[in-house]
Amino acid sequence: MGAMAQPLLSLDEAILLLAEAIPTPKLGAILADRDDPALDRSSMDGIAVRASDGVAPRRVLGTLFAGDDPASVRVDPGTCVRIMTGAALPSGADAVVPVEEIQETPGGLVVKGAPCIGDWIRRRGSQARKGDLLVPEGLPINAARVGLRAQVGGRYGIPKRIRVGIASTGDELVLDPQPHQIRDSNGPMMAALAHALGAEVHVLPPVPDDPAAIATFLKGLESTDILLTAGGVSMGEKDYLPKVLQQLGAQILFHRIRLKPGKPMLAAFLDGRIILCLPGNPVSAYMNTRLFLPVVLARLEGRTPPTLWRMGRLIAPVANPGDRPMLHPCKRRGDELVPLASKGSADLVRLAQGDVCAWIPEGGMQAGETKYLELL
Ligand code: AMP
Ligand code: MG
């Protein structure tokens, strides 16, 4: 059976296949190294008091800031200590009264209402006890877990950005085009998109439609984790990328998906590097990058991939003859999607005029609910 006879992967299947093929770092277990909080602490800026003093005026003994050792002071009847958020509670005190509820009088500080024991205090160990398992092993990494790991004394660091190399292909791309030539719009577009998605972007020189030049290029990618190419991956006579990748021994994950635009897309591993080959038509190159790069970045960083889709209401019918779901440029007004008269995969004008792309199932749809993708 020839490759063409196999049904094409759906978008979801292709994203899943790619995600599962990329090894992802996981967080180790996080254990509490001490009680959290390690002492009773104030959760407000105010005064530390003895609740049993009620509303009687209090003499101020001093001030405790976050980080101060509370052993230096003791709250006896008729006294109080100014205390800032996060400061440990001094002995003798059993409540905190917020600044907003205090009045200065010649006889001392007066509180508006009688405090209760425990007011505005974070109790020692109330969030966790020393030795508690706070986060089990193997969860995705996220910022809160990075913070918690730092809190318990674990190694931390701001994760490095993933380096994404970007290369357009095509002999027709020149800076100053004759009418039969064009400028490279995909390179800057994919660079801006990869940047918006959180990558460290490296724009590489365009690659000519020449198998030897493509092979040389693909073997010289040391400083990139992911390579995005545009063009040269379809059925044309100068679409050399699939063949060259095969000759270099790349592991092809998929080639062609059931999507419009963006069908010719290819995903592969070469020398441990992820290569996403996107079709050259600008709307296709945009869409494939927008759909696939977030999951690749998330997997490489150990994060949960972000949700791609939102729900909106298409306010006019959109035709979609054929057997592939389609992403169609729209303006967005609140949750209303207003379809633009896109001419298809080469129509960068309508894509740039739009705010979002709406999901149009195969066969087209009437006005109504559908999912959409934000254009970044
Ligand atoms: P290809 O996928 O190489 O067959 O290209 C498909 C179409 O996209 C052709 O009309 C190309 O001229 C156009 N194209 C390819 N690369 C780019 C690019 N970097 N910028 C703008 N258009 C491109
Ligand atoms: Mg080409």
Coordinates of C-alpha atoms in Angstrom, one line a residue, residues 43-211:
S43 CA -0.6 38.1 58.0
M44 CA -1.2 41.9 58.2
D45 CA 0.6 45.1 59.0
G46 CA -0.7 46.1 62.4
I47 CA 0.0 45.5 66.1
A48 CA 0.6 42.2 67.9
V49 CA -1.6 42.2 71.0
R50 CA -2.9 40.1 73.9
A51 CA -6.5 39.5 73.1
S52 CA -7.4 39.5 76.8
D53 CA -6.6 43.2 77.0
G54 CA -9.8 43.8 75.0
V55 CA -10.2 47.5 74.0
A56 CA -8.0 49.0 76.7
P57 CA -5.2 51.4 75.4
R58 CA -1.9 49.7 74.8
R59 CA 1.7 51.0 75.1
V60 CA 3.9 50.3 72.1
L61 CA 7.1 48.5 72.9
G62 CA 8.7 48.6 69.4
T63 CA 8.4 47.3 65.9
L64 CA 9.0 43.8 64.4
F65 CA 9.6 43.6 60.6
A66 CA 9.6 40.5 58.5
G67 CA 12.9 38.8 59.2
D68 CA 13.4 40.2 62.7
D69 CA 14.0 37.7 65.5
P70 CA 10.9 38.0 67.8
A71 CA 12.9 36.9 70.9
S72 CA 14.0 40.5 71.4
V73 CA 10.6 41.5 72.7
R74 CA 7.7 40.2 74.9
V75 CA 4.1 41.5 74.9
D76 CA 2.9 41.8 78.5
P77 CA -0.6 43.0 79.6
G78 CA -1.2 46.5 78.5
T79 CA 1.4 46.6 75.8
C80 CA 1.7 45.8 72.1
V81 CA 4.3 45.6 69.4
R82 CA 4.0 47.1 65.9
I83 CA 4.3 44.2 63.5
M84 CA 4.6 44.0 59.7
T85 CA 3.3 41.3 57.4
G86 CA 5.4 38.2 57.6
A87 CA 7.1 39.1 60.9
A88 CA 7.2 36.3 63.5
L89 CA 4.8 36.9 66.5
P90 CA 6.5 37.9 69.8
S91 CA 5.9 35.8 72.9
G92 CA 2.9 36.9 74.9
A93 CA 1.0 38.1 71.8
D94 CA -1.9 35.9 70.6
A95 CA -3.6 38.2 68.0
V96 CA -2.9 40.9 65.4
V97 CA -4.9 44.0 64.9
P98 CA -4.6 45.5 61.4
V99 CA -3.4 49.1 61.0
E100 CA -6.8 50.1 59.7
E101 CA -8.4 49.3 63.0
I102 CA -6.1 51.2 65.3
Q103 CA -6.2 54.7 66.6
E104 CA -3.4 56.7 68.3
T105 CA -4.4 58.4 71.6
P106 CA -2.4 60.2 74.2
G107 CA -3.0 57.1 76.5
G108 CA -1.7 54.6 73.9
L109 CA -3.0 52.7 71.0
V110 CA -6.7 52.0 71.0
V111 CA -8.3 49.3 68.9
K112 CA -11.8 49.7 67.3
G113 CA -13.1 46.3 68.5
A114 CA -11.9 43.6 70.9
P115 CA -9.6 41.2 69.1
C116 CA -10.0 37.4 69.3
I117 CA -7.2 34.9 69.8
G118 CA -5.7 34.0 66.5
D119 CA -6.8 37.0 64.5
W120 CA -4.6 37.7 61.5
I121 CA -2.0 35.0 62.5
R122 CA -0.7 32.4 60.2
R123 CA 0.0 29.5 62.6
R124 CA 3.2 27.6 62.6
G125 CA 2.8 24.5 60.4
S126 CA -0.7 25.6 59.2
Q127 CA 0.3 25.2 55.5
A128 CA 2.6 22.2 55.9
R129 CA 4.5 20.2 58.4
K130 CA 8.2 19.4 58.1
G131 CA 8.6 16.2 56.0
D132 CA 5.2 16.5 54.4
L133 CA 5.1 15.5 50.7
L134 CA 4.0 18.7 49.1
V135 CA 4.0 17.8 45.4
P136 CA 4.5 14.2 44.2
E137 CA 7.2 13.2 41.8
G138 CA 6.5 13.4 38.0
L139 CA 4.2 16.3 37.7
P140 CA 4.7 18.9 34.9
I141 CA 6.8 21.9 35.8
N142 CA 5.0 25.2 36.4
A143 CA 6.0 28.5 37.9
A144 CA 4.3 27.8 41.3
R145 CA 6.2 24.5 41.6
V146 CA 9.4 26.2 40.8
G147 CA 8.6 28.7 43.5
L148 CA 7.8 25.9 46.0
R149 CA 11.0 24.1 45.2
A150 CA 12.9 27.3 46.0
Q151 CA 10.9 27.7 49.2
V152 CA 12.0 24.3 50.5
G153 CA 15.6 25.0 49.7
G154 CA 15.8 23.1 46.4
R155 CA 17.8 24.1 43.4
Y156 CA 16.1 26.6 41.2
G157 CA 16.8 28.7 38.2
I158 CA 14.9 30.5 35.5
P159 CA 14.4 27.9 32.8
K160 CA 16.5 28.6 29.6
R161 CA 14.5 29.5 26.5
I162 CA 14.3 26.9 23.8
R163 CA 16.3 27.9 20.8
V164 CA 14.2 27.9 17.6
G165 CA 16.0 28.2 14.3
I166 CA 14.0 29.6 11.4
A167 CA 14.8 29.2 7.8
S168 CA 12.8 29.9 4.7
T169 CA 13.5 27.9 1.5
G170 CA 12.9 28.8 -2.1
D171 CA 14.9 30.2 -5.0
E172 CA 12.1 32.8 -5.6
L173 CA 12.9 34.7 -2.3
V174 CA 14.9 37.9 -2.8
L175 CA 15.1 41.3 -1.1
D176 CA 14.3 43.3 -4.1
P177 CA 11.9 41.2 -6.2
Q178 CA 11.2 41.4 -9.9
P179 CA 7.6 40.7 -10.7
H180 CA 8.3 37.0 -11.0
Q181 CA 10.0 36.9 -7.6
I182 CA 8.8 37.5 -4.0
R183 CA 10.1 38.7 -0.7
D184 CA 10.4 36.4 2.3
S185 CA 7.4 37.0 4.5
N186 CA 7.5 33.6 6.2
G187 CA 10.9 34.1 7.9
P188 CA 10.0 37.3 9.8
M189 CA 6.5 36.0 10.5
M190 CA 7.6 32.7 12.0
A191 CA 10.3 34.5 14.0
A192 CA 7.7 36.9 15.4
L193 CA 5.3 34.0 16.2
A194 CA 8.0 31.9 17.8
H195 CA 9.1 34.9 19.9
A196 CA 5.5 35.5 21.0
L197 CA 5.3 31.8 22.0
G198 CA 8.3 32.2 24.3
A199 CA 11.2 30.8 22.2
E200 CA 14.7 32.2 21.7
V201 CA 14.6 32.9 18.0
H202 CA 17.5 32.5 15.6
V203 CA 16.7 33.6 12.0
L204 CA 18.9 31.6 9.7
P205 CA 19.8 32.5 6.1
P206 CA 17.3 31.3 3.5
V207 CA 18.0 28.0 1.9
P208 CA 18.0 27.5 -1.9
D209 CA 16.0 24.8 -3.6
D210 CA 19.0 22.5 -4.0
P211 CA 19.3 19.1 -2.3

